[in-house]
Coordinates of C-alpha atoms in Angstrom, one line a residue:
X1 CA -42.5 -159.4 -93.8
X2 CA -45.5 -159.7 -92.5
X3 CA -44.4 -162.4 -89.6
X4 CA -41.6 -160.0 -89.2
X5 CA -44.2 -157.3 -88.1
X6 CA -46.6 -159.8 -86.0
X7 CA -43.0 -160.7 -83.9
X8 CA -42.5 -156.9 -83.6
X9 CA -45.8 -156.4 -82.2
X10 CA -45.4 -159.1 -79.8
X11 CA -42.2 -157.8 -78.8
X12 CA -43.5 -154.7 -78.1
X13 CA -47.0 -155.8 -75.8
X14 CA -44.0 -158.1 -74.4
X15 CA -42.2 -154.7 -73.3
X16 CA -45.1 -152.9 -72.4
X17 CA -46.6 -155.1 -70.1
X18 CA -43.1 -156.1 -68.5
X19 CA -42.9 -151.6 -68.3
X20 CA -46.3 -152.0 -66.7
X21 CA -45.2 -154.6 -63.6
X22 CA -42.2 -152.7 -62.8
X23 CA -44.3 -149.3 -62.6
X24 CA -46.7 -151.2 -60.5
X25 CA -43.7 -152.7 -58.5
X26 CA -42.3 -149.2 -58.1
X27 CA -45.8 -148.1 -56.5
X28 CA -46.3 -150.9 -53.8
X29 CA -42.5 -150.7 -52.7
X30 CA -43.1 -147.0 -52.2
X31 CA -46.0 -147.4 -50.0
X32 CA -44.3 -150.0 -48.3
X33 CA -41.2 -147.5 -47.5
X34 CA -44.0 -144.8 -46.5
X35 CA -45.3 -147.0 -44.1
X36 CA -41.9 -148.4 -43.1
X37 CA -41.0 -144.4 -42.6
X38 CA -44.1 -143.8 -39.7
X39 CA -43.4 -147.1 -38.2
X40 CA -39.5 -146.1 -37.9
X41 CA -40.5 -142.6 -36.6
X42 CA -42.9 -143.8 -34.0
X43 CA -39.9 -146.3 -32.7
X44 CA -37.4 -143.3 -32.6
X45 CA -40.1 -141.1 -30.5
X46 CA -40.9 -144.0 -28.1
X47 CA -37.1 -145.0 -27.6
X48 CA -36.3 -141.5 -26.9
X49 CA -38.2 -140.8 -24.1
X50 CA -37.1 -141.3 -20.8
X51 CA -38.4 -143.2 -17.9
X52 CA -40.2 -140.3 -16.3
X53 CA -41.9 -139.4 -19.2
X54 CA -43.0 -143.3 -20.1
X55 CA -46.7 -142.5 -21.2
X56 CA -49.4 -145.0 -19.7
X57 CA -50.2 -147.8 -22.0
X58 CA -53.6 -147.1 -22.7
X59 CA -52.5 -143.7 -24.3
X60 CA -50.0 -145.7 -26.3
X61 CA -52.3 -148.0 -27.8
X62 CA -54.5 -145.3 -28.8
X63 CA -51.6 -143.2 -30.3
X64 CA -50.4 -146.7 -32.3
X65 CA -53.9 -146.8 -33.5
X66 CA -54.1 -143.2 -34.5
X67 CA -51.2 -143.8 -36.3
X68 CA -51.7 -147.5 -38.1
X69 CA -55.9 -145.6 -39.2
X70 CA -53.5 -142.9 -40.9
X71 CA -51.5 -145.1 -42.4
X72 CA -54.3 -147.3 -43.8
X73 CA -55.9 -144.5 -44.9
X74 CA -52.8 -143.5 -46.7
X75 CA -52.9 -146.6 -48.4
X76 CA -56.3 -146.4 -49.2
X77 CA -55.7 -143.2 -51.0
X78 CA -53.4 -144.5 -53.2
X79 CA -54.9 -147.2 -53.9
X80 CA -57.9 -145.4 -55.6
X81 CA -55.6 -143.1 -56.9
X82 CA -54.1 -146.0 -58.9
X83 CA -57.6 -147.4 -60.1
X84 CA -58.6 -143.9 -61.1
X85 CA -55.4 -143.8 -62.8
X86 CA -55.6 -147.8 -64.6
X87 CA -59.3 -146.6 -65.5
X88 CA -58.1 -143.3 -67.6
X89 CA -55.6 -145.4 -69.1
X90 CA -58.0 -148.4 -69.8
X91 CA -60.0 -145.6 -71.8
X92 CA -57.5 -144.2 -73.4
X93 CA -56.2 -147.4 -74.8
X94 CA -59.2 -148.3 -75.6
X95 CA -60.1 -144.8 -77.5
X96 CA -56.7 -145.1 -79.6
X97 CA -57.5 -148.9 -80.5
X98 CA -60.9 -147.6 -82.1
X99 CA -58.9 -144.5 -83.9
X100 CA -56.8 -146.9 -84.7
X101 CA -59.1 -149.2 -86.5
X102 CA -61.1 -146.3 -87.8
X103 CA -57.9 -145.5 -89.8
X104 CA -57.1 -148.3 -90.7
X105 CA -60.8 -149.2 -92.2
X106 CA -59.9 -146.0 -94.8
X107 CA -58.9 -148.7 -97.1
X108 CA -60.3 -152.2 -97.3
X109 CA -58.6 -155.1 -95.2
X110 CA -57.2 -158.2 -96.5
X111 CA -55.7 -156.9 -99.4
X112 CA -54.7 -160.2 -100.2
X113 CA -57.6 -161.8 -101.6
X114 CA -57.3 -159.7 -104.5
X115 CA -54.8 -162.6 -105.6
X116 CA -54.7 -164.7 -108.6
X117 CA -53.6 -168.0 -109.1
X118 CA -51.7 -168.6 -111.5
X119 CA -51.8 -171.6 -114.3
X120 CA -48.5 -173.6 -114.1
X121 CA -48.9 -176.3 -111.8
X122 CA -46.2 -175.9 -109.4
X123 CA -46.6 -172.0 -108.5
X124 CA -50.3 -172.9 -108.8
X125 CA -49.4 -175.1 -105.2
X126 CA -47.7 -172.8 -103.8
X127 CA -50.2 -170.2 -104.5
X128 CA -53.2 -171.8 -102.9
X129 CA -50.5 -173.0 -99.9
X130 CA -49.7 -169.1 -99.8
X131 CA -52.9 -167.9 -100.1
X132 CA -54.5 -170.3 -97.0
X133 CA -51.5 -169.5 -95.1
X134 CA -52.3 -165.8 -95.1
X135 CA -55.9 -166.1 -94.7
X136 CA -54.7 -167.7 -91.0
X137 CA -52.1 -164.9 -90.1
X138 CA -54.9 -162.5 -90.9
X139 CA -57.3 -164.3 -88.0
X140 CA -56.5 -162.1 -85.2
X141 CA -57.2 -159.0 -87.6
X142 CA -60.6 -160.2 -88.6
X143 CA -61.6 -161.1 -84.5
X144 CA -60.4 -157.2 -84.0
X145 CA -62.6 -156.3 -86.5
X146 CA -65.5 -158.3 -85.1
X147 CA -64.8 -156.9 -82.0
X148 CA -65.9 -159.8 -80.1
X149 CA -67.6 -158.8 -76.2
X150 CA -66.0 -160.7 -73.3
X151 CA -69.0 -162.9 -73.0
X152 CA -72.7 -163.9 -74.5
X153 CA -73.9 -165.2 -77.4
X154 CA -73.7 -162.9 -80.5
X155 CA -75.6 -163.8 -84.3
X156 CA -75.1 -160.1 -85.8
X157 CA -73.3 -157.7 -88.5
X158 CA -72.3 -154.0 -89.2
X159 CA -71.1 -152.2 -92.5
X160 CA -68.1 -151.1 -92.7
X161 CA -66.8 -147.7 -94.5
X162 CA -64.1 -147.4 -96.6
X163 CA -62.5 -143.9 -99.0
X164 CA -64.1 -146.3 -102.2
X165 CA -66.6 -148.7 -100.7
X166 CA -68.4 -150.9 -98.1
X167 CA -67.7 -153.8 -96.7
X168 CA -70.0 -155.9 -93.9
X169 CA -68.9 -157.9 -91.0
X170 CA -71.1 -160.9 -89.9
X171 CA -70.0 -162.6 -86.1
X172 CA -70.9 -165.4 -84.5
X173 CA -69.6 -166.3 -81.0
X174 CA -71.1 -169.0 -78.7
X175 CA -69.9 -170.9 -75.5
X176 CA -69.9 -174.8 -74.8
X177 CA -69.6 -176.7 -71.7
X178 CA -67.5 -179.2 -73.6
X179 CA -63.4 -179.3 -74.2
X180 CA -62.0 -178.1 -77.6
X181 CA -61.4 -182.0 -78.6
X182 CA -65.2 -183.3 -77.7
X183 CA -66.4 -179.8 -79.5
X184 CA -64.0 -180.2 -82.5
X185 CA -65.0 -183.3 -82.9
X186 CA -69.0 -182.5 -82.9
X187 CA -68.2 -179.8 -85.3
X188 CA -66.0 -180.8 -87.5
X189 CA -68.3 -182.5 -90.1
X190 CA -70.8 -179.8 -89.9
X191 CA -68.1 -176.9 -90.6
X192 CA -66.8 -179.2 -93.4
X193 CA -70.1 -179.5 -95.4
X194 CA -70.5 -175.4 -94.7
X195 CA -66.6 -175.1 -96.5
X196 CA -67.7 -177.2 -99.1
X197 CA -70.1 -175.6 -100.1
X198 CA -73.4 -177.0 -102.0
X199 CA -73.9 -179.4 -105.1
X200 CA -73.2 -175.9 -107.5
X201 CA -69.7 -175.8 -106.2
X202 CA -67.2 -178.4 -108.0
X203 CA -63.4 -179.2 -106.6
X204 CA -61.2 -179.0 -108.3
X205 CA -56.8 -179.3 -108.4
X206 CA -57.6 -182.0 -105.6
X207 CA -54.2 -183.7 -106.4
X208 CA -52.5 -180.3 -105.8
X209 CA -54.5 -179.9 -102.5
X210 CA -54.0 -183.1 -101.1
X211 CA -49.7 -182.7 -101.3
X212 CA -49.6 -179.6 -99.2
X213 CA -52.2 -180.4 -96.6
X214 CA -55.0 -183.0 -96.7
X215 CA -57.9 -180.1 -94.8
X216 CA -56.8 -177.8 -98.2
X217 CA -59.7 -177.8 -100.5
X218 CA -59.9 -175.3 -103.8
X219 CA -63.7 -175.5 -104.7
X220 CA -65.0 -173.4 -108.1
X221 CA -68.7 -171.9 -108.3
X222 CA -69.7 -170.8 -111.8
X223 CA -72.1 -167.7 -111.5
X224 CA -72.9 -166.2 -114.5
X225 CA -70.1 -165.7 -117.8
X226 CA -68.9 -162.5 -115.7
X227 CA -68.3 -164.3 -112.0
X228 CA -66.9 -167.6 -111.0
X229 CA -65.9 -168.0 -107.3
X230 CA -63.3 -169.5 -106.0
X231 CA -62.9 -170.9 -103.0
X232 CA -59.6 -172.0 -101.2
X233 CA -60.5 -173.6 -97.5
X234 CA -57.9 -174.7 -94.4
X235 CA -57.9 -176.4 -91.6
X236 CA -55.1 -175.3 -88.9
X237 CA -54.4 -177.1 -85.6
X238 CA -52.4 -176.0 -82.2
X239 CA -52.9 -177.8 -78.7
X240 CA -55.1 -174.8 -77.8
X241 CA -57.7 -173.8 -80.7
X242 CA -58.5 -174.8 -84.3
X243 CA -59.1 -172.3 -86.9
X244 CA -60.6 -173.0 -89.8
X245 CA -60.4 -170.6 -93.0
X246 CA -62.2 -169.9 -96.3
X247 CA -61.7 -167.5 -99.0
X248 CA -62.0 -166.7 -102.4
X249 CA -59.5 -165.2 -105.3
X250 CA -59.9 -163.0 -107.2
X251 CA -59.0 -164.4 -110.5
X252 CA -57.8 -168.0 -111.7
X253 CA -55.6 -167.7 -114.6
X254 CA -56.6 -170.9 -116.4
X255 CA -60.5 -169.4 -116.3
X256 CA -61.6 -166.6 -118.0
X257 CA -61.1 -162.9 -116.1
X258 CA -63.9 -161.9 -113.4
X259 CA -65.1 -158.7 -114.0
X260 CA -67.8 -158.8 -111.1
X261 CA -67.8 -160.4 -108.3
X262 CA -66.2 -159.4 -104.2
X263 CA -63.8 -160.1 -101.9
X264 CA -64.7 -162.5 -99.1
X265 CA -63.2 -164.8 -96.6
X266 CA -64.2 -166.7 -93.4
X267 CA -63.0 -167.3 -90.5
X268 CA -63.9 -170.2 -87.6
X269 CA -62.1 -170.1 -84.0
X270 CA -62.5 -173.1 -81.8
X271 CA -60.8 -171.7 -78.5
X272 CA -59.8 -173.9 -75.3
X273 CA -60.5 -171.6 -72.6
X274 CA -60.0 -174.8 -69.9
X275 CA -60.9 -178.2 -69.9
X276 CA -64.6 -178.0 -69.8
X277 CA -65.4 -174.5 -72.1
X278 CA -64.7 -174.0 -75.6
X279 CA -65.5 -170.8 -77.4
X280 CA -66.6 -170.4 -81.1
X281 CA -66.0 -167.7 -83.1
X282 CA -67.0 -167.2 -86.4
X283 CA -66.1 -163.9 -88.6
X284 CA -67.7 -163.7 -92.1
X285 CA -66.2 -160.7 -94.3
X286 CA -67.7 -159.2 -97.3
X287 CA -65.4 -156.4 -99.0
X288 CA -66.6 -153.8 -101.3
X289 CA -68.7 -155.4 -104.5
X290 CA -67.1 -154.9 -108.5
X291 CA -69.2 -154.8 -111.3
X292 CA -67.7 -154.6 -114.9
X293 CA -64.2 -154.0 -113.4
X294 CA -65.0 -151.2 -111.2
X295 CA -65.2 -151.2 -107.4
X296 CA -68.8 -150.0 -107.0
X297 CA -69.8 -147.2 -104.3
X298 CA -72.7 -147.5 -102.1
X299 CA -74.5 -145.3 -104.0
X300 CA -74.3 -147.7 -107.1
X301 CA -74.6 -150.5 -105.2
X302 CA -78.0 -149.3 -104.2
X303 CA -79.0 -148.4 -108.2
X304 CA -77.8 -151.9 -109.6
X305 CA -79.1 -154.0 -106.7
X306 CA -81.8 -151.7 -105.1
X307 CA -83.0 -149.6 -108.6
X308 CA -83.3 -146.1 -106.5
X309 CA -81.9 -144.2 -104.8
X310 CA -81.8 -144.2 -100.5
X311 CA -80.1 -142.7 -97.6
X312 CA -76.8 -144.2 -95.8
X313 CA -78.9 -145.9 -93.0
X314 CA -81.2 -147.2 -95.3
X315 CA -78.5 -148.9 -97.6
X316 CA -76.7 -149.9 -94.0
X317 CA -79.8 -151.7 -92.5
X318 CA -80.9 -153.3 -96.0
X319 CA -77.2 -154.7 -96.5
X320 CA -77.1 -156.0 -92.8
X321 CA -81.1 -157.5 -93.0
X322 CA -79.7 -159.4 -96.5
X323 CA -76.5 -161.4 -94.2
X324 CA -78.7 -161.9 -91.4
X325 CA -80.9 -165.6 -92.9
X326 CA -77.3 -167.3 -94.0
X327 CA -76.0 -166.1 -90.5
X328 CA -78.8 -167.7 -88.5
X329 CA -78.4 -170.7 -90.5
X330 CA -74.4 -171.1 -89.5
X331 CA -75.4 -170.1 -85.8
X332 CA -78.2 -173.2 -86.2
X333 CA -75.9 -175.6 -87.3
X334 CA -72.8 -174.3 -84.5
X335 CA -75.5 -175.9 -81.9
X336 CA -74.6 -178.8 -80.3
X337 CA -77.4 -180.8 -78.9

């Protein structure tokens, strides 16, 4: 279902964009037929006068050049008519795509990592094959989310709001004068030991793993007897970019029930943008915290982890200042000397 609805939304920025070139083929081949118009007058005006009326070439040059400075100016017109016009519709498009995502943040994203695996060995595979899979068809969700700028380096992240929670964002972007294979290859080991995690974490099902793609790891961290993590990482390859994935479940059936703990997932973009420039970007998402069962509301958050009570800003800027050291320390290792 869900490629289903990817496919339809490429169908329709397919149409849209083919609507937009004819609209703007439309315009052109009207002022073209405007101008066509004046030329085809002028001719008629010229041929119809007679001999003794022939008008002395100086005062038909000036009258051609009256007419060609109207004509430009025409053209001039409606050509800032049309970037007035692309730049209300730029706005507008760019007002409904933050409506849009201010909607959609009224319940948490990536729904899907509320998953559990489950014990038997073979749906167990196709579980964590399932659950990577969707962690990469949910990339392009988590870049919108980050809301990436065109260019420049960016180590930062923002709360988000949701009817029962908050979530945070974390982003990384940088640029490299290298191509995606010479900055794959500087990175790869780097991300690896960042998926693996460190010497707390234990893999685990590596058998399973290793038959549906060799990059798939499942990795368990024991945190206390009401939280273990658990981990499922990916490696996906095109001619184009590399993403890399990481995220947790929410439950493992052959390990006792969470009752704390949070969503999270990962993602890392390594994207060919030509032969000599790859772009990283990294997306870190932490959804809405559980404690004892229940999904936990900032204002709880702030008495269990804070112990008082502070305003909105103040929870937002302590929860952002607390992603910010593990953030610098990805950005630190992304360099490549």
């Amino acid at each position: 279902m869900s490629a289903d609805k990817e496919e339809q939304k490429r169908l329709q920025r397919s149409q849209w964009n083919r609507g937009k070139k004819e609209r703007m083929k439309a315009r052109h081949d009207a002022e073209r037929q405007a101008l066509e118009a004046q030329i085809d007058t002028l001719g008629r005006v010229l041929t119809g006068l007679s001999e003794r009326s022939v008008l002395p070439w100086r005062e038909v040059a000036l009258g051609l050049r009256d007419a060609r400075n109207d004509a430009v100016s025409t053209l001039h017109d409606l050509h800032r008519q049309q970037y007035l016009v692309q730049n209300v519709l730029a706005a507008t498009l760019s007002m409904v795509a933050e409506r849009t995502q201010t909607n959609a943040s009224s319940t948490p994203p990536f729904d899907f990592l509320n998953a559990t695996l489950p014990a038997e060995s073979a749906a167990r595979r196709s579980g964590l094959d399932w659950f990577s899979q969707h962690l990469y068809r949910s990339t392009e969700t988590a870049l919108s989310y980050a809301a990436f700028p065109v260019e420049g380096t960016v180590c930062d992240s923002r709360v988000l709001a949701f009817a029962d929670g908050h979530g945070c964002i974390s982003r990384i972007q940088l640029d490299y004068n290298l191509s995606l294979e010479e900055t794959y290859n500087a990175l790869k080991e780097k991300i690896g030991l960042l998926w693996q995690g460190d010497n707390l974490s234990e893999r685990v099902d590596e058998d399973l793993t290793a038959s549906v793609d060799p990059s798939l790891l499942y990795r368990r961290t024991y945190v206390d007897e009401m939280e273990t993590i658990f981990y499922v990482g990916r490696t996906f390859q095109a001619p184009d970019h590399v993403v890399f994935v990481l995220g947790n479940l929410a439950q493992d059936a052959r390990q006792p029930m969470n009752t704390n703990g949070a969503p999270t997932a990962t993602w890392l973009v390594l994207q060919g943008q030509s032969p000599q420039w790859t772009r990283l970007q990294y997306v870190s998402y932490i959804g809405p915290p559980t404690l004892l069962g229940e999904r936990l509301t900032w204002q709880e958050e702030c008495a269990v982890w804070f112990g008082e009570e502070i305003p909105l800003m103040e929870y937002e800027r302590r929860r952002v200042a607390s992603t910010q050291p593990k953030l610098e320390e990805a950005l630190a290792a992304f360099m490549i000397p």
